PDB file of C-alpha atoms in Angstrom:
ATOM      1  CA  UNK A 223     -11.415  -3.523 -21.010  1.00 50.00           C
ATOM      2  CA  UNK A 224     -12.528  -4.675 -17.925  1.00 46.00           C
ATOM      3  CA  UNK A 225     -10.026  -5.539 -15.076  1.00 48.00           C
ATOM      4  CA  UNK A 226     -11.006  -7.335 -11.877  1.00 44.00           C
ATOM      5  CA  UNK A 227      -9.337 -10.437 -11.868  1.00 43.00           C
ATOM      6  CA  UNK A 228      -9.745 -11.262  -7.800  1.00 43.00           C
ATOM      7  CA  UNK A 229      -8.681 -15.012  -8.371  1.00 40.00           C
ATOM      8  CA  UNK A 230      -5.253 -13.459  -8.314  1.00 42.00           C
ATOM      9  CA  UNK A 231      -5.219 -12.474  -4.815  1.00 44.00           C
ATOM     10  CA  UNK A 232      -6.895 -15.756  -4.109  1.00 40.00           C
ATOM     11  CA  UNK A 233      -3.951 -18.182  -5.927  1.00 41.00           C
ATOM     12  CA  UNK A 234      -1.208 -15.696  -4.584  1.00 43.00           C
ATOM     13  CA  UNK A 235      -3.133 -15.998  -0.918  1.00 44.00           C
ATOM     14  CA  UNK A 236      -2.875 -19.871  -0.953  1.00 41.00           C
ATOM     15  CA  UNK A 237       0.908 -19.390  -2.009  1.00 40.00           C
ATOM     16  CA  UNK A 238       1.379 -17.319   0.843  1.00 45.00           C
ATOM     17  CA  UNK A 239      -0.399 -17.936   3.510  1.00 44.00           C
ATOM     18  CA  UNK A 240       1.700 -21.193   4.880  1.00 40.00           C
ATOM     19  CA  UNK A 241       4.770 -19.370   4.681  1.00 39.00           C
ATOM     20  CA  UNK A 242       7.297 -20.211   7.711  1.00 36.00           C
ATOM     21  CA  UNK A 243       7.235 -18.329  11.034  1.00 36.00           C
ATOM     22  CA  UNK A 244      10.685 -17.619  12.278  1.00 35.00           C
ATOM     23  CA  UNK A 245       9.237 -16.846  15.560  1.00 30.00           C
ATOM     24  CA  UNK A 246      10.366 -12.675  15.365  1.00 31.00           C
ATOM     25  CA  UNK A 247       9.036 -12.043  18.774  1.00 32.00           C
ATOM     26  CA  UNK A 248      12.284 -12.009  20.359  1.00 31.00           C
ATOM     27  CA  UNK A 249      13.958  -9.370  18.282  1.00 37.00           C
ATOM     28  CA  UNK A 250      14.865  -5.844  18.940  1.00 43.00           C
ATOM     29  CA  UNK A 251      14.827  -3.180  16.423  1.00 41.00           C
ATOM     30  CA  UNK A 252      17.725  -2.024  14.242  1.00 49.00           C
ATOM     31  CA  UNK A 253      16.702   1.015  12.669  1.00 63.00           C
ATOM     32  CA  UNK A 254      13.622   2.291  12.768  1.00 83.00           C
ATOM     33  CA  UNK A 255      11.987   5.500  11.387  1.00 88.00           C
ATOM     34  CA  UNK A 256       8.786   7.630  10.752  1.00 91.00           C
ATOM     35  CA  UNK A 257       7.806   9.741   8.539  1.00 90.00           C
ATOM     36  CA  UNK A 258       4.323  11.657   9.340  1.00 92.00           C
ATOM     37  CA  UNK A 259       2.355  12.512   6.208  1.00 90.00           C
ATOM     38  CA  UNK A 260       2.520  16.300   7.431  1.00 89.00           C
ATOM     39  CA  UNK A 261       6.046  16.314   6.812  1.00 90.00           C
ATOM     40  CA  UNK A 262       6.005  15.214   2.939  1.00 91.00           C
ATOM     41  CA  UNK A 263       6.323  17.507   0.389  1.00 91.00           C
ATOM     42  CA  UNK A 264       3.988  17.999  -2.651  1.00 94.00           C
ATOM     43  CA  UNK A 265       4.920  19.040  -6.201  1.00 91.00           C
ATOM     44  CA  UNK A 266       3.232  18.439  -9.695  1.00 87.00           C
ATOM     45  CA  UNK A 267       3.032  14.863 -10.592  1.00 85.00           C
ATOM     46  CA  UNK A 268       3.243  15.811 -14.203  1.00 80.00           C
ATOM     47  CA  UNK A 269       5.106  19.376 -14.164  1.00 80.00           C
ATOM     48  CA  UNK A 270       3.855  19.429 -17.905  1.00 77.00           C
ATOM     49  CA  UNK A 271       0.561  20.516 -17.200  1.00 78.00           C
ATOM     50  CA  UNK A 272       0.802  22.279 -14.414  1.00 78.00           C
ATOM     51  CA  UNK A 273      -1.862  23.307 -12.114  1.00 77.00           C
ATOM     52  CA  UNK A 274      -3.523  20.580 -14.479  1.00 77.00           C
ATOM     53  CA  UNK A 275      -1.645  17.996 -12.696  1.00 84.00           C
ATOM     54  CA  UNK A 276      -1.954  15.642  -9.685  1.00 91.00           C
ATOM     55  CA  UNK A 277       0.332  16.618  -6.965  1.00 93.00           C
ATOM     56  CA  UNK A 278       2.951  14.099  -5.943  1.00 94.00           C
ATOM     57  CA  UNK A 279       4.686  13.610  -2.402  1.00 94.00           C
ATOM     58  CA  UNK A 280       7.480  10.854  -2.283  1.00 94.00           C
ATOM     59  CA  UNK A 281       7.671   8.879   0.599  1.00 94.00           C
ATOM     60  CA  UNK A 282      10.332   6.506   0.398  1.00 95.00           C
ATOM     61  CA  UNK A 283      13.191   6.335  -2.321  1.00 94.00           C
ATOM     62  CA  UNK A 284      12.870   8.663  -5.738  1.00 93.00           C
ATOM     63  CA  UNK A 285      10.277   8.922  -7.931  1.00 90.00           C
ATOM     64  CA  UNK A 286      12.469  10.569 -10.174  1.00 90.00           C
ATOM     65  CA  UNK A 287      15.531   8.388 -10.236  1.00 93.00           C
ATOM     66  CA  UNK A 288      16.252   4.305 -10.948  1.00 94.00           C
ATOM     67  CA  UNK A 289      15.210   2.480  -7.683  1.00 96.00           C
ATOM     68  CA  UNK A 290      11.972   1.489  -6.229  1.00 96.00           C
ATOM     69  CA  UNK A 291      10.122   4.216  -4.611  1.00 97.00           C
ATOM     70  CA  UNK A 292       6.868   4.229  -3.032  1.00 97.00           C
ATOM     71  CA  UNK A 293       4.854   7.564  -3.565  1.00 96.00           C
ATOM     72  CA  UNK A 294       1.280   9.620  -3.033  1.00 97.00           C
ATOM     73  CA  UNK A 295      -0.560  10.813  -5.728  1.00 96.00           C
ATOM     74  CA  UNK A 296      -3.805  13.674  -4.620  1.00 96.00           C
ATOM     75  CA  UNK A 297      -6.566  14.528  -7.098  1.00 95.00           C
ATOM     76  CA  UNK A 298      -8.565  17.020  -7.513  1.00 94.00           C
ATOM     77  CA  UNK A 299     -12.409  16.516  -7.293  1.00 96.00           C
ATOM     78  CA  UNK A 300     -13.314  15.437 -11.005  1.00 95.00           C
ATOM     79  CA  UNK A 301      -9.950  14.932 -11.885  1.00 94.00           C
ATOM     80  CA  UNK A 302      -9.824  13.258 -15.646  1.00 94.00           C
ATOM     81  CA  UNK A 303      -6.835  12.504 -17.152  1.00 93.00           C
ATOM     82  CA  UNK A 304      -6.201  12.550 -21.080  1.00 93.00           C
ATOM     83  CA  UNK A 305      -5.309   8.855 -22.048  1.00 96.00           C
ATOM     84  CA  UNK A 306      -2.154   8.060 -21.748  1.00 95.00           C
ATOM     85  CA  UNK A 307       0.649   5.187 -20.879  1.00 96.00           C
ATOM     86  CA  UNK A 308       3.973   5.418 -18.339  1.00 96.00           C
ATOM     87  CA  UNK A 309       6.900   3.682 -18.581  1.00 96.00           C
ATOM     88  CA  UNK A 310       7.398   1.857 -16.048  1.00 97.00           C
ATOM     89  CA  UNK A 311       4.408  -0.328 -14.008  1.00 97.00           C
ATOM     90  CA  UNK A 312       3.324   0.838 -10.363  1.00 98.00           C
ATOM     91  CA  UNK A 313       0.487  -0.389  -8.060  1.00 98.00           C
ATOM     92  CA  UNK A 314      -1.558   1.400  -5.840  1.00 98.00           C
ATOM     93  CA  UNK A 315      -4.121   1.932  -3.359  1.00 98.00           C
ATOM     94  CA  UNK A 316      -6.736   4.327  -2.576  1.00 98.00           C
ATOM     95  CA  UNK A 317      -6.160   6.098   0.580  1.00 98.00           C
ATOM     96  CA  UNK A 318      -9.201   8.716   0.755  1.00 97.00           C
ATOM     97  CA  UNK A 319     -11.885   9.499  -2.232  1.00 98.00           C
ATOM     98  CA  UNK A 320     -13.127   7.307  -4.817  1.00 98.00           C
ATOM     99  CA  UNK A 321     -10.189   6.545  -8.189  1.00 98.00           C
ATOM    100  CA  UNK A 322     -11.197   5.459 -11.333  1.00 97.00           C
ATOM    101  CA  UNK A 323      -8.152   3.645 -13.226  1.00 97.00           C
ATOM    102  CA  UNK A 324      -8.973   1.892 -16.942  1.00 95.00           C
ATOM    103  CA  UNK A 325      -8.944   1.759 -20.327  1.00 92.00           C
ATOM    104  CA  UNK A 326     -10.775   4.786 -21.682  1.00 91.00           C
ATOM    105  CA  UNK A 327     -13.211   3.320 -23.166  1.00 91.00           C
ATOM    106  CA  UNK A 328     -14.114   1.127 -20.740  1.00 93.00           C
ATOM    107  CA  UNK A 329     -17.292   1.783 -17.778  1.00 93.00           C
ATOM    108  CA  UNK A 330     -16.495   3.848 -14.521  1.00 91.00           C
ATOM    109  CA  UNK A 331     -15.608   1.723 -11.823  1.00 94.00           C
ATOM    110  CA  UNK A 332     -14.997   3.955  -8.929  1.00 97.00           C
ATOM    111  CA  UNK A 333     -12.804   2.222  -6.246  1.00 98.00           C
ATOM    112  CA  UNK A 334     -12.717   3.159  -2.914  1.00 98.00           C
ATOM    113  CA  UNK A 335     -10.414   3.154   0.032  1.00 98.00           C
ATOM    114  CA  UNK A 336      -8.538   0.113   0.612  1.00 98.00           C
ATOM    115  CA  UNK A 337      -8.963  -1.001  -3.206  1.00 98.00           C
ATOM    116  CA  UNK A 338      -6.044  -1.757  -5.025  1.00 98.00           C
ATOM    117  CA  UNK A 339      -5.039  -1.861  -8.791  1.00 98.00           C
ATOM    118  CA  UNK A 340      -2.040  -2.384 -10.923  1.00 98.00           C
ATOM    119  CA  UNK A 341      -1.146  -0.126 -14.112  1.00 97.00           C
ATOM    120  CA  UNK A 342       1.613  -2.338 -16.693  1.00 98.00           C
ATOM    121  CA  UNK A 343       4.231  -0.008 -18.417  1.00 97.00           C
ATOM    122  CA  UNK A 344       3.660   0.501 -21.809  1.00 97.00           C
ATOM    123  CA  UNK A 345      -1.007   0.183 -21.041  1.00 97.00           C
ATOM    124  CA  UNK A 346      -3.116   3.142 -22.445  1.00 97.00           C
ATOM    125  CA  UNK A 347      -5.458   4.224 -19.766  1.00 97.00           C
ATOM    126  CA  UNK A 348      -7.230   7.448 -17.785  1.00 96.00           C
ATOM    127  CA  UNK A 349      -7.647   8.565 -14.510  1.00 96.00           C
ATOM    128  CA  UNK A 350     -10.090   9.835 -12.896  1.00 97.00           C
ATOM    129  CA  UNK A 351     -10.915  10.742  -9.164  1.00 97.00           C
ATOM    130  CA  UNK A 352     -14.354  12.267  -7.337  1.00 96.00           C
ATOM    131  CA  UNK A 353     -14.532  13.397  -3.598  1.00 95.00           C
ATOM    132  CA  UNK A 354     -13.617  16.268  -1.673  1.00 94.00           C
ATOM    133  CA  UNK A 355      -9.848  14.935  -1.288  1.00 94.00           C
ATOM    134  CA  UNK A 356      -8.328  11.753  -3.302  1.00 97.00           C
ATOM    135  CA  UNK A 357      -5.315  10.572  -2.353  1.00 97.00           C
ATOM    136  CA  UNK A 358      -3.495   6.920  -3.355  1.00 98.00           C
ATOM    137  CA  UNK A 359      -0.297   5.562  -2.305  1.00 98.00           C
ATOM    138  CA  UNK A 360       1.578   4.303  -5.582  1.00 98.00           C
ATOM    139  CA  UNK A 361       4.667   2.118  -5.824  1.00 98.00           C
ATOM    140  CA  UNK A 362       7.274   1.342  -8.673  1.00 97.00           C
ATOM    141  CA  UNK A 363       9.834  -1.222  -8.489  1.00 96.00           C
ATOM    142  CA  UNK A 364      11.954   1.109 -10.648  1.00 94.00           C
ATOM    143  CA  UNK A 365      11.969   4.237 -12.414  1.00 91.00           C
ATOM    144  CA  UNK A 366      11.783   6.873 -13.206  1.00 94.00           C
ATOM    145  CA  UNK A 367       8.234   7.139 -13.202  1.00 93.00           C
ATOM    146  CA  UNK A 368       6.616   8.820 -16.238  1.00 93.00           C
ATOM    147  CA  UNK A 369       3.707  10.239 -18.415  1.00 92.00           C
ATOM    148  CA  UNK A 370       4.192   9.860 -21.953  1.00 93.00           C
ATOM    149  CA  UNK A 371       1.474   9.966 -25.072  1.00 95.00           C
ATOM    150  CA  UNK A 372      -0.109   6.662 -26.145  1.00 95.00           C
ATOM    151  CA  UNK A 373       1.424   7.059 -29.231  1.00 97.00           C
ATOM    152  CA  UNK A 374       4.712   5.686 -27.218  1.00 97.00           C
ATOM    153  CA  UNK A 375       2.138   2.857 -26.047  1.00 97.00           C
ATOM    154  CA  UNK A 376       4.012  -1.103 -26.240  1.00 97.00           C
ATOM    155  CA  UNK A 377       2.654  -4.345 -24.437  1.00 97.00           C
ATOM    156  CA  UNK A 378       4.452  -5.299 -21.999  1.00 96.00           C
ATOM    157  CA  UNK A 379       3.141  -8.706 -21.505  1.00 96.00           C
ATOM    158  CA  UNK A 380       1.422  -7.850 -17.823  1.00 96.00           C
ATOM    159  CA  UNK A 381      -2.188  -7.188 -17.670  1.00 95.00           C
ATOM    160  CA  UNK A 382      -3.795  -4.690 -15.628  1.00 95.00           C
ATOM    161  CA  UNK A 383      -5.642  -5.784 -12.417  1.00 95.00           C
ATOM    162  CA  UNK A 384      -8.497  -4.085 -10.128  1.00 95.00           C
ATOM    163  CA  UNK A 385      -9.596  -5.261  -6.857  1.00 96.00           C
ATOM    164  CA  UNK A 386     -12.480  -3.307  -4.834  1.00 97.00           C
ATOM    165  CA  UNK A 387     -12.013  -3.704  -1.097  1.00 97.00           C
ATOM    166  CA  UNK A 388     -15.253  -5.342  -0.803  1.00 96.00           C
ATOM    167  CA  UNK A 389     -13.414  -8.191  -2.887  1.00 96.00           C
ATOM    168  CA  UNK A 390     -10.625  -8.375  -0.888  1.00 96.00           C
ATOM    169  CA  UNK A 391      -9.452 -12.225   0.921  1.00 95.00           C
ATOM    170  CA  UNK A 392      -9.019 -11.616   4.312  1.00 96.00           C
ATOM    171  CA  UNK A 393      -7.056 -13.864   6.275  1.00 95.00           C
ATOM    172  CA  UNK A 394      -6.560 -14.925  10.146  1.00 92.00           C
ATOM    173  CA  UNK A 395      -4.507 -16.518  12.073  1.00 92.00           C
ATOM    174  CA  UNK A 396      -5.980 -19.939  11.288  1.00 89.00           C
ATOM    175  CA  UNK A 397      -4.364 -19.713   7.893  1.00 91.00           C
ATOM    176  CA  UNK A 398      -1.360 -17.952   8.339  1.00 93.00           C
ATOM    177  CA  UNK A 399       1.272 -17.653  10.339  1.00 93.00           C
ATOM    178  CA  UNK A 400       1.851 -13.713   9.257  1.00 95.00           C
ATOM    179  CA  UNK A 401      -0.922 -13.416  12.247  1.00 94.00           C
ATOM    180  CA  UNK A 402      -0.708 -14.700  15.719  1.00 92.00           C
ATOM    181  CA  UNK A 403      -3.575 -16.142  17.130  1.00 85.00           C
ATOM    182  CA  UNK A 404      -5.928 -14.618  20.387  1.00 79.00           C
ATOM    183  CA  UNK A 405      -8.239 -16.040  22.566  1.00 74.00           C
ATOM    184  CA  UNK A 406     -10.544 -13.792  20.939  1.00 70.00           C
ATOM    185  CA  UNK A 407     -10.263 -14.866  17.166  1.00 66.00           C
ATOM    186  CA  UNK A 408     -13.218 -12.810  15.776  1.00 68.00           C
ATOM    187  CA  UNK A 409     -10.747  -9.682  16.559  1.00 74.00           C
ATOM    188  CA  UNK A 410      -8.256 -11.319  15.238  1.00 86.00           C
ATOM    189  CA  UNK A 411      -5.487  -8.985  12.723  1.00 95.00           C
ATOM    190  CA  UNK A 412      -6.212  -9.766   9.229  1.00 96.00           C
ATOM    191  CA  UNK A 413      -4.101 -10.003   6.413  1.00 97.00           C
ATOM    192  CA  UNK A 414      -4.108 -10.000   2.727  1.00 97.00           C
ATOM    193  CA  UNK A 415      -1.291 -11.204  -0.088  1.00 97.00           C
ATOM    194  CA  UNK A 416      -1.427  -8.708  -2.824  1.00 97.00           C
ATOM    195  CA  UNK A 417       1.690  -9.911  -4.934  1.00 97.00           C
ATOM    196  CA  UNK A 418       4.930 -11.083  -4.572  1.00 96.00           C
ATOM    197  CA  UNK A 419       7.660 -10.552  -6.988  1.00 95.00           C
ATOM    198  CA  UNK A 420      11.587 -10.965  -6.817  1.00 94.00           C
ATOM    199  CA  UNK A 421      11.788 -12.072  -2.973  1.00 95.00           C
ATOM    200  CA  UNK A 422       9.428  -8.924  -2.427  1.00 97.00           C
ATOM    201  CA  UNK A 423       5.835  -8.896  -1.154  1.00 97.00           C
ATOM    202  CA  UNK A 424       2.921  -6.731  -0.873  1.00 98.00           C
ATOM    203  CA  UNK A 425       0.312  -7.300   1.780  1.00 98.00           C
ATOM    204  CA  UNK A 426      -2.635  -4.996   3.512  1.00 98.00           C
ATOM    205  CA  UNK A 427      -3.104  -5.472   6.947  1.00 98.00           C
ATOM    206  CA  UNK A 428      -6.138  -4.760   8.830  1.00 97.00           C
ATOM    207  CA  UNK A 429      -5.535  -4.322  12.594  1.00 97.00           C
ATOM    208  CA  UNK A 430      -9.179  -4.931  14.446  1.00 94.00           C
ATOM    209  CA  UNK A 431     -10.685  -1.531  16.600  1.00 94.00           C
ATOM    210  CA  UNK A 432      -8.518  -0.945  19.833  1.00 93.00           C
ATOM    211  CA  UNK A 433      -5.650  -3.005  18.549  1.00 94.00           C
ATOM    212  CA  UNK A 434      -2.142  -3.207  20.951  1.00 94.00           C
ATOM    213  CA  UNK A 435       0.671  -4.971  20.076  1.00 94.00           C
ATOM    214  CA  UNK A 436       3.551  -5.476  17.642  1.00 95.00           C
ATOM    215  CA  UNK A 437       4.633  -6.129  14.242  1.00 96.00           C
ATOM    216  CA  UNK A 438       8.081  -7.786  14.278  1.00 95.00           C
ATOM    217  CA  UNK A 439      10.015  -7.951  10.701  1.00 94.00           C
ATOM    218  CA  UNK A 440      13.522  -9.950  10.084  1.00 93.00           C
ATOM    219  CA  UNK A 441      13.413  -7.936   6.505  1.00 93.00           C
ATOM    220  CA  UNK A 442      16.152  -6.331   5.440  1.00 94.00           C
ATOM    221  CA  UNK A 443      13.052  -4.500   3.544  1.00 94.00           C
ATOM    222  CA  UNK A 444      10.322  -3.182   5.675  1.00 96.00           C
ATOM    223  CA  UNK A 445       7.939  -0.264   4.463  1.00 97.00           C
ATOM    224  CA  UNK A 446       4.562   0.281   6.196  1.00 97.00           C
ATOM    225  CA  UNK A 447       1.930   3.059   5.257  1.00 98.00           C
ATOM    226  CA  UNK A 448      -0.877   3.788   6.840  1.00 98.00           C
ATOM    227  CA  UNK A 449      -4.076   3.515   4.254  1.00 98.00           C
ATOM    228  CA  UNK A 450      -7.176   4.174   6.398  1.00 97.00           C
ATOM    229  CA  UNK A 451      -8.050   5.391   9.664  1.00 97.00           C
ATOM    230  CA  UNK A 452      -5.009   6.107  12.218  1.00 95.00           C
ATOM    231  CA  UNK A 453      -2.780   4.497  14.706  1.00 95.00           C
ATOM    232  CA  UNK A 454      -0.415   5.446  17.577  1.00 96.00           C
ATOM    233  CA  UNK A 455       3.120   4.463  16.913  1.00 95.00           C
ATOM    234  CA  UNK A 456       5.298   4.180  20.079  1.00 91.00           C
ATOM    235  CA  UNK A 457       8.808   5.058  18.723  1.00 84.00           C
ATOM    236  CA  UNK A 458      11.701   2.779  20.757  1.00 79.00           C
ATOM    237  CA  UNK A 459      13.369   4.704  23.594  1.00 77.00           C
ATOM    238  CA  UNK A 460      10.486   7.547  23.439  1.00 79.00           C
ATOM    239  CA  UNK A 461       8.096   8.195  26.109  1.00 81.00           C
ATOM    240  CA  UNK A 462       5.486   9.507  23.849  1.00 85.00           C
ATOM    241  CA  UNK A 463       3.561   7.763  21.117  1.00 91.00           C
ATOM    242  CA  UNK A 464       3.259   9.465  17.574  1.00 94.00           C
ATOM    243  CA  UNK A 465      -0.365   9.904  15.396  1.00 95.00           C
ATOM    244  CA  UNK A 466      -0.028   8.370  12.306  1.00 96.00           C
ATOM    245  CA  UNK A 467      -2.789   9.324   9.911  1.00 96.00           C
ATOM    246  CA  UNK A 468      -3.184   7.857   6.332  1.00 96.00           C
ATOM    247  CA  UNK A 469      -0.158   8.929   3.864  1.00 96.00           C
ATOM    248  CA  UNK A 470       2.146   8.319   7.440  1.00 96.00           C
ATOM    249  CA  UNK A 471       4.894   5.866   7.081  1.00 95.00           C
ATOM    250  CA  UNK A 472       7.143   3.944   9.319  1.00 95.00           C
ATOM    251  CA  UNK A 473      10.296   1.796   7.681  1.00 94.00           C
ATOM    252  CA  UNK A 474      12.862  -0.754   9.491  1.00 93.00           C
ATOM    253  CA  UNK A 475      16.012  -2.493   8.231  1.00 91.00           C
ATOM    254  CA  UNK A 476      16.920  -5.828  10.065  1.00 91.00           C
ATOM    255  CA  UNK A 477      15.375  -7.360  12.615  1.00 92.00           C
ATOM    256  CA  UNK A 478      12.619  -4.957  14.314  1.00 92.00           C
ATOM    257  CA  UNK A 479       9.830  -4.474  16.286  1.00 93.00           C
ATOM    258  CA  UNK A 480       6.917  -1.729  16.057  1.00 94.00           C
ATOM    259  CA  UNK A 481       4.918  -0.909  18.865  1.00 94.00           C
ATOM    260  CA  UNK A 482       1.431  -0.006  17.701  1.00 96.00           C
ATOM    261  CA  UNK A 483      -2.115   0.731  18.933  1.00 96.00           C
ATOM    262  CA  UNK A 484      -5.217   1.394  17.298  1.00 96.00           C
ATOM    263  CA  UNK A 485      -8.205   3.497  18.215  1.00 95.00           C
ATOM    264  CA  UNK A 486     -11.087   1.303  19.687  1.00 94.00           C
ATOM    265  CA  UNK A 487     -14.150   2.806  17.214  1.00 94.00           C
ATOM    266  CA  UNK A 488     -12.068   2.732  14.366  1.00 95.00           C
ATOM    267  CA  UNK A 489      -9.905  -0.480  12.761  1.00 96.00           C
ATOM    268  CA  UNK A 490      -7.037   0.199  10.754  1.00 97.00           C
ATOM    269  CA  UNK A 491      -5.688  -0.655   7.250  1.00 98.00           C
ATOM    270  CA  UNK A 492      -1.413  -1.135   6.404  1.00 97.00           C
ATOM    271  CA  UNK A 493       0.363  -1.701   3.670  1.00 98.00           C
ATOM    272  CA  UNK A 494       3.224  -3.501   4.250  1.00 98.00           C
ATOM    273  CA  UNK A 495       6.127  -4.071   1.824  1.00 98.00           C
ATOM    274  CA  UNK A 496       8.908  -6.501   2.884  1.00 97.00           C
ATOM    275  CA  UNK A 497      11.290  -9.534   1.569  1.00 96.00           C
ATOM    276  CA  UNK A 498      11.194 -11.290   4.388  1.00 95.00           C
ATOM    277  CA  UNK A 499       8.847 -13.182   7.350  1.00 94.00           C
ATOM    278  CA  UNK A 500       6.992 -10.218   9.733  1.00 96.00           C
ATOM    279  CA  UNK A 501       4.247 -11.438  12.356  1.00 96.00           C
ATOM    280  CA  UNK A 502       1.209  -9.120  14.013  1.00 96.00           C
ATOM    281  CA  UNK A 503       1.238 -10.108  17.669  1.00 94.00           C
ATOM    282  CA  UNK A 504      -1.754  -9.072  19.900  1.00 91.00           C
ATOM    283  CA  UNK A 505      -0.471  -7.982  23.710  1.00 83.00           C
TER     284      UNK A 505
END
């Protein structure tokens, strides 16, 4: 069964992309943390299998309970998984090697980083990863999150989805106001609208090489994880700026403001999940 369906990110782009700026500019930050990708601790994804399994590292809420939880998965090189379904849905994206994530049957279609795919509850499918470290960031909007035999395997009415990051919709600030606009619009901040579910939204940002500015939210939601490449996040009321390297996280509740720079060889890629208006601002 083959899965890219990219007109998806293209209707929910159009949905999205005139969406009303509150002007966020003005606000100070509430509460702000990070969380450096050094400091999260792995354990079997799958403590079934054992060394067998993918390790897991929970970033924000708990894999293992009832609420939405956001989570990294890390593969082994020619890591194959058995078929098999979960319970609940999650999406994901790759955040260093190359996953493979379909029906079993189906061809290998190796994404790489910055690709993105969704997995419905319920779907029979494998895994599979190649390089010398594979890592994705996956997110449920409930759980817990589980492996269970396809013999347990229902549809529930979503169908799976797989966007390469070669396919992916970029947009600037002359189509949305999520970005503000330069004087130099080729370096513009990019942005693209993943999915929105519930009041909830998933979009990838793509801050250009030596990148300085903000992000301000007015979410009383606001996850951020760094997918590719690093920045330097200046924590409020600190002197010094923290490395944040992919698998690194920063969250806010309330109005907020994040004081970020990139490197200038390298541009950088963020996942953003939020339920309300947030706007990239160039200094």
């Amino acid at each position: 069964m083959k899965k890219i369906i990219i007109y998806i990110v293209v209707l929910v782009t159009l949905i999205q992309c005139k969406s009303p700026n509150n002007d966020a500019r003005i606000v100070e930050q509430a509460t702000n943390k990070v969380v450096l990708s050094s400091e999260i601790d792995w354990e079997p994804l799958n403590p079934a299998r054992g060394d067998n399994s993918p390790k897991a590292a929970t970033i924000w809420g708990n894999r293992k309970g009832k609420i939405p939880t956001g989570f990294l998965s890390k593969f082994k090189d020619g890591f194959s998984s058995p078929p098999h379904i979960h319970n609940v849905s999650y999406r994901a994206l790759v955040i260093s090697g190359q996953i493979h994530n379909d029906d079993a049957n189906a061809d290998e279609m190796w994404m790489p980083v910055g690709s993105f795919w969704t997995q419905p509850a319920g779907a029979p499918h494998i895994t599979s990863a190649k390089g010398a470290e594979n890592i994705a960031y996956v997110e449920i909007d409930n759980g817990p999150y589980l492996v269970k035999l396809i013999t347990e395997a229902f549809d529930s009415g979503e169908r799976p989805v797989n966007i390469d990051v070669s396919n992916i919709v970029w947009l600037g600030a002359d189509r949305t106001s999520v970005i503000e606009k330069t004087k130099d619009v080729k370096n513009d901040a990019k942005v693209t609208f993943l999915w929105e579910k519930n009041g909830i939204r998933g979009n990838l940002i793509k801050l250009p090489k030596g990148f300085k500015g903000v992000i301000t939210s007015t979410g009383s939601i606001f996850h951020a994880i760094i997918i590719q490449n690093k920045l330097a996040y200046q924590e409020p009321n600190s002197k010094d700026a923290k490395e944040l390297y992919p698998g690194s996280y920063f969250y806010s509740e309330g109005k907020s403001k994040h004081q970020l720079s990139v490197d200038p060889k390298r541009e950088c890629l963020l996942y953003i999940r939020t339920n309300n208006d947030y706007k990239v601002v160039s200094e």
